[in-house]
C-alpha cells in the first residue's frame, strides 16, 4: 500500500491532456510491478516546467507520493518534490514522537554553510535544523547545527576539527574505513553521542546525492566503525523509537530516564540564547 512521501518507480501507461496514468513498478525498491496505479498531473512532470521531452507510454519515472488517499493516488516526478519528500519521510514521525521547541530552530544561511563545507547537505538534515535547531535527542544524541555557540556541537567547526583528528589517528596507524580507500570519499560529522563520545558522520561520495549518503559511526573510545544505509533523520527516529540496529544505541532504557527518551533539549537549555 502506498503512503505519502513514498519514493517509487513507475511506468507510464497512458498520456492524456491533463496528465499521466502510471503503474507502480515495485514498492520499496522491490522488483516487478505490483499492479497499483497512480496519476501524475502534467504540472508534476518536468516537461511542464522545462524543455524536457514530453512523457510517452512506456517511460520509466522516479516518482513520489503526494496524496495516497486519492483514487488513484496523486504522484509527482519533479526533483524538488522528491527532495521534499525525502526530508519529510522520517522527520514527520520523529516530530510526532519527540516534539520540537515551539519556536523551531534558528535561521541558517545554508548557501554559506554549504559553500564553507564544499558540499550540499541532505534535505532531511536541513529540515531537522529548521524544525528543532541543534540540541540533544533522547538524552544522548546531539544534533550538530550551524551557529551553535559551543564549537563542540557546531557543524562547521566540528567538520574541520574531526578532519584533523581523523588524519592524525590514521597517520598514527589506526585503520580507516575501507570506504575511504579510493581517496575521493570523505566523512562529514552531523551527530555526537554525549558521554560515550561516538561521532556520527555522513559518508560523502562523489556523484551520490546527499539524500543517499550512508550514516557511519565511529566509537568514542576505540577504532571500530558502524555503517547504516539510512538518512540522519531515520537514524535519529530509530534511536528515539527504540528500533535502532546500532550496537552503540541499544539498551538506552538502562541509562536514559523514561521522560528523556522522547524529549528534545535545544542548545538554549545548555548555552543560553
C-alpha positions as semicolon CSV with decimal commas, in nm:
position;residue;x (nm);y (nm);z (nm)
1;X;0,000;0,000;0,000
2;X;0,126;0,346;-0,088
3;X;0,183;0,612;0,175
4;X;0,251;0,984;0,149
5;X;0,619;1,060;0,075
6;X;0,693;0,709;-0,058
7;X;0,952;0,721;-0,337
8;X;0,872;0,470;-0,612
9;X;0,947;0,365;-0,969
10;X;0,658;0,390;-1,213
11;X;0,588;0,311;-1,578
12;X;0,368;0,541;-1,789
13;X;0,064;0,350;-1,919
14;X;-0,138;0,639;-2,066
15;X;-0,084;1,004;-2,161
16;X;-0,379;1,246;-2,158
17;X;-0,427;1,621;-2,181
18;X;-0,436;1,651;-1,802
19;X;-0,159;1,414;-1,701
20;X;-0,015;1,066;-1,690
21;X;-0,158;0,737;-1,573
22;X;0,121;0,520;-1,436
23;X;0,171;0,173;-1,294
24;X;0,380;0,129;-0,983
25;X;0,679;-0,087;-1,071
26;X;0,751;-0,238;-0,732
27;X;0,727;-0,077;-0,387
28;X;1,022;-0,001;-0,160
29;X;1,276;-0,098;-0,423
30;X;1,136;-0,445;-0,489
31;X;1,141;-0,586;-0,840
32;X;0,837;-0,625;-1,059
33;X;0,506;-0,448;-1,094
34;X;0,253;-0,476;-0,814
35;X;-0,040;-0,351;-1,021
36;X;-0,103;-0,031;-0,825
37;X;-0,195;0,266;-1,042
38;X;-0,120;0,633;-0,984
39;X;-0,173;0,966;-1,156
40;X;0,081;1,240;-1,230
41;X;-0,071;1,577;-1,311
42;X;0,108;1,727;-1,610
43;X;0,232;2,012;-1,388
44;X;0,415;1,747;-1,182
45;X;0,627;1,636;-1,479
46;X;0,947;1,818;-1,581
47;X;0,821;1,882;-1,937
48;X;0,562;2,127;-1,798
49;X;0,833;2,349;-1,648
50;X;1,130;2,299;-1,880
51;X;1,245;2,181;-2,220
52;X;1,244;1,819;-2,104
53;X;1,086;1,572;-2,352
54;X;0,714;1,505;-2,325
55;X;0,623;1,182;-2,148
56;X;0,531;0,877;-2,354
57;X;0,377;0,540;-2,284
58;X;0,646;0,304;-2,159
59;X;0,859;0,574;-1,996
60;X;1,004;0,476;-1,659
61;X;0,998;0,753;-1,397
62;X;1,106;0,803;-1,039
63;X;0,808;0,947;-0,853
64;X;0,695;1,041;-0,505
65;X;0,351;1,003;-0,349
66;X;0,187;1,340;-0,282
67;X;-0,154;1,213;-0,171
68;X;-0,204;0,843;-0,112
69;X;-0,569;0,893;-0,008
70;X;-0,681;0,996;-0,357
71;X;-0,812;0,745;-0,610
72;X;-0,584;0,689;-0,790
73;X;-0,303;0,817;-0,568
74;X;-0,153;1,151;-0,680
75;X;0,219;1,136;-0,761
76;X;0,490;1,376;-0,873
77;X;0,802;1,324;-1,083
78;X;0,955;1,665;-1,006
79;X;1,303;1,662;-0,845
80;X;1,204;1,931;-0,593
81;X;0,909;1,718;-0,476
82;X;1,136;1,416;-0,444
83;X;1,377;1,613;-0,225
84;X;1,094;1,749;-0,013
85;X;0,954;1,400;0,040
86;X;1,293;1,271;0,146
87;X;1,314;1,547;0,404
88;X;0,970;1,463;0,544
89;X;0,971;1,085;0,537
90;X;1,127;1,044;0,880
91;X;1,119;1,396;1,024
92;X;0,738;1,392;1,044
93;X;0,720;1,071;1,256
94;X;1,012;1,200;1,463
95;X;0,821;1,521;1,537
96;X;0,520;1,315;1,648
97;X;0,732;1,115;1,892
98;X;0,968;1,390;2,002
99;X;0,810;1,739;1,995
100;X;1,037;2,023;1,878
101;X;1,068;2,361;2,052
102;X;0,772;2,591;1,995
103;X;0,983;2,840;1,803
104;X;1,170;2,585;1,594
105;X;1,536;2,630;1,512
106;X;1,727;2,949;1,436
107;X;1,753;3,067;1,072
108;X;2,056;2,934;0,885
109;X;2,228;3,072;0,575
110;X;2,251;2,731;0,411
111;X;2,423;2,862;0,098
112;X;2,708;2,999;0,310
113;X;2,733;2,683;0,521
114;X;2,738;2,456;0,218
115;X;2,996;2,676;0,044
116;X;3,222;2,650;0,351
117;X;3,181;2,274;0,370
118;X;3,221;2,234;-0,005
119;X;2,908;2,023;-0,049
120;X;2,529;2,044;-0,043
121;X;2,371;1,896;0,270
122;X;2,083;1,646;0,290
123;X;1,734;1,797;0,276
124;X;1,623;1,599;0,581
125;X;1,910;1,736;0,789
126;X;1,825;2,093;0,694
127;X;1,461;2,030;0,784
128;X;1,569;1,888;1,121
129;X;1,769;2,203;1,194
130;X;1,481;2,426;1,084
131;X;1,237;2,227;1,299
132;X;1,448;2,163;1,610
133;X;1,772;2,355;1,587
134;X;2,079;2,195;1,740
135;X;2,038;2,004;2,062
136;X;2,009;1,674;2,243
137;X;1,774;1,391;2,144
138;X;1,679;1,111;2,385
139;X;1,925;1,238;2,645
140;X;2,218;1,104;2,449
141;X;2,242;1,201;2,080
142;X;2,341;1,555;1,991
143;X;2,242;1,705;1,655
144;X;2,522;1,932;1,537
145;X;2,395;2,257;1,388
146;X;2,544;2,569;1,226
147;X;2,569;2,864;1,461
148;X;2,584;2,677;1,791
149;X;2,783;2,895;2,039
150;X;2,970;2,589;2,164
151;X;3,218;2,467;1,897
152;X;3,188;2,110;2,024
153;X;2,834;2,099;1,883
154;X;2,868;2,336;1,586
155;X;2,854;2,170;1,243
156;X;3,120;2,368;1,056
157;X;3,363;2,376;1,349
158;X;3,331;2,003;1,401
159;X;3,379;1,929;1,031
160;X;3,720;2,097;1,048
161;X;3,813;1,953;1,387
162;X;3,715;1,595;1,307
163;X;3,906;1,608;0,978
164;X;4,222;1,697;1,170
165;X;4,162;1,438;1,442
166;X;4,099;1,155;1,195
167;X;4,403;1,248;0,987
168;X;4,620;1,229;1,299
169;X;4,474;0,893;1,401
170;X;4,527;0,743;1,057
171;X;4,879;0,883;1,037
172;X;4,947;0,710;1,368
173;X;4,841;0,377;1,220
174;X;4,475;0,344;1,316
175;X;4,285;0,165;1,042
176;X;4,047;0,382;0,841
177;X;3,713;0,262;0,698
178;X;3,762;0,075;0,370
179;X;3,504;0,306;0,206
180;X;3,769;0,582;0,214
181;X;4,034;0,384;0,027
182;X;3,954;0,541;-0,311
183;X;4,068;0,881;-0,187
184;X;3,760;1,063;-0,316
185;X;3,514;0,979;-0,037
186;X;3,509;1,194;0,276
187;X;3,345;1,197;0,617
188;X;3,130;1,484;0,742
189;X;3,008;1,480;1,104
190;X;2,646;1,554;1,195
191;X;2,593;1,397;1,538
192;X;2,767;1,324;1,867
193;X;2,684;1,079;2,146
194;X;2,703;1,265;2,474
195;X;2,914;1,085;2,734
196;X;3,028;0,797;2,515
197;X;3,192;1,024;2,259
198;X;3,073;0,837;1,949
199;X;3,070;1,054;1,638
200;X;2,814;1,014;1,361
201;X;2,921;1,102;1,009
202;X;2,781;1,107;0,660
203;X;2,982;0,912;0,405
204;X;3,011;1,172;0,129
205;X;3,071;1,007;-0,208
206;X;3,129;1,191;-0,537
207;X;2,825;1,172;-0,763
208;X;2,598;1,047;-0,484
209;X;2,311;1,278;-0,387
210;X;2,317;1,394;-0,023
211;X;1,983;1,220;0,037
212;X;2,154;0,890;-0,045
213;X;2,450;0,930;0,190
214;X;2,520;0,649;0,435
215;X;2,546;0,718;0,808
216;X;2,862;0,584;0,971
217;X;2,951;0,583;1,340
218;X;3,298;0,591;1,494
219;X;3,306;0,466;1,852
220;X;3,426;0,721;2,102
221;X;3,694;0,519;2,277
222;X;3,814;0,281;2,012
223;X;3,881;0,224;1,642
224;X;3,557;0,050;1,545
225;X;3,308;0,179;1,288
226;X;2,944;0,103;1,211
227;X;2,769;0,171;0,880
228;X;2,395;0,232;0,843
229;X;2,246;0,286;0,494
230;X;1,988;0,534;0,626
231;X;1,940;0,910;0,648
232;X;2,031;1,102;0,962
233;X;1,660;1,163;1,036
234;X;1,590;0,789;1,010
235;X;1,883;0,716;1,241
236;X;1,752;0,968;1,495
237;X;1,399;0,831;1,468
238;X;1,519;0,477;1,534
239;X;1,716;0,587;1,840
240;X;1,419;0,778;1,982
241;X;1,173;0,498;1,900
242;X;1,397;0,222;2,034
243;X;1,416;0,046;1,697
244;X;1,782;0,119;1,622
245;X;2,010;-0,157;1,497
246;X;2,319;0,027;1,618
247;X;2,514;-0,165;1,881
248;X;2,603;0,165;2,048
249;X;2,246;0,286;2,099
250;X;2,070;-0,030;2,209
251;X;1,979;-0,060;2,575
252;X;1,923;0,313;2,619
253;X;1,639;0,244;2,861
254;X;1,906;0,134;3,110
255;X;2,084;0,471;3,103
256;X;1,825;0,726;2,990
257;X;1,532;0,834;3,206
258;X;1,193;0,745;3,052
259;X;1,094;1,112;3,038
260;X;1,406;1,194;2,837
261;X;1,368;0,916;2,581
262;X;1,123;1,118;2,371
263;X;1,245;1,464;2,472
264;X;1,450;1,711;2,271
265;X;1,661;1,959;2,467
266;X;1,764;2,259;2,250
267;X;2,102;2,428;2,262
268;X;1,948;2,722;2,450
269;X;1,895;2,498;2,755
270;X;2,270;2,442;2,776
271;X;2,428;2,754;2,633
272;X;2,164;3,025;2,678
273;X;2,031;3,242;2,397
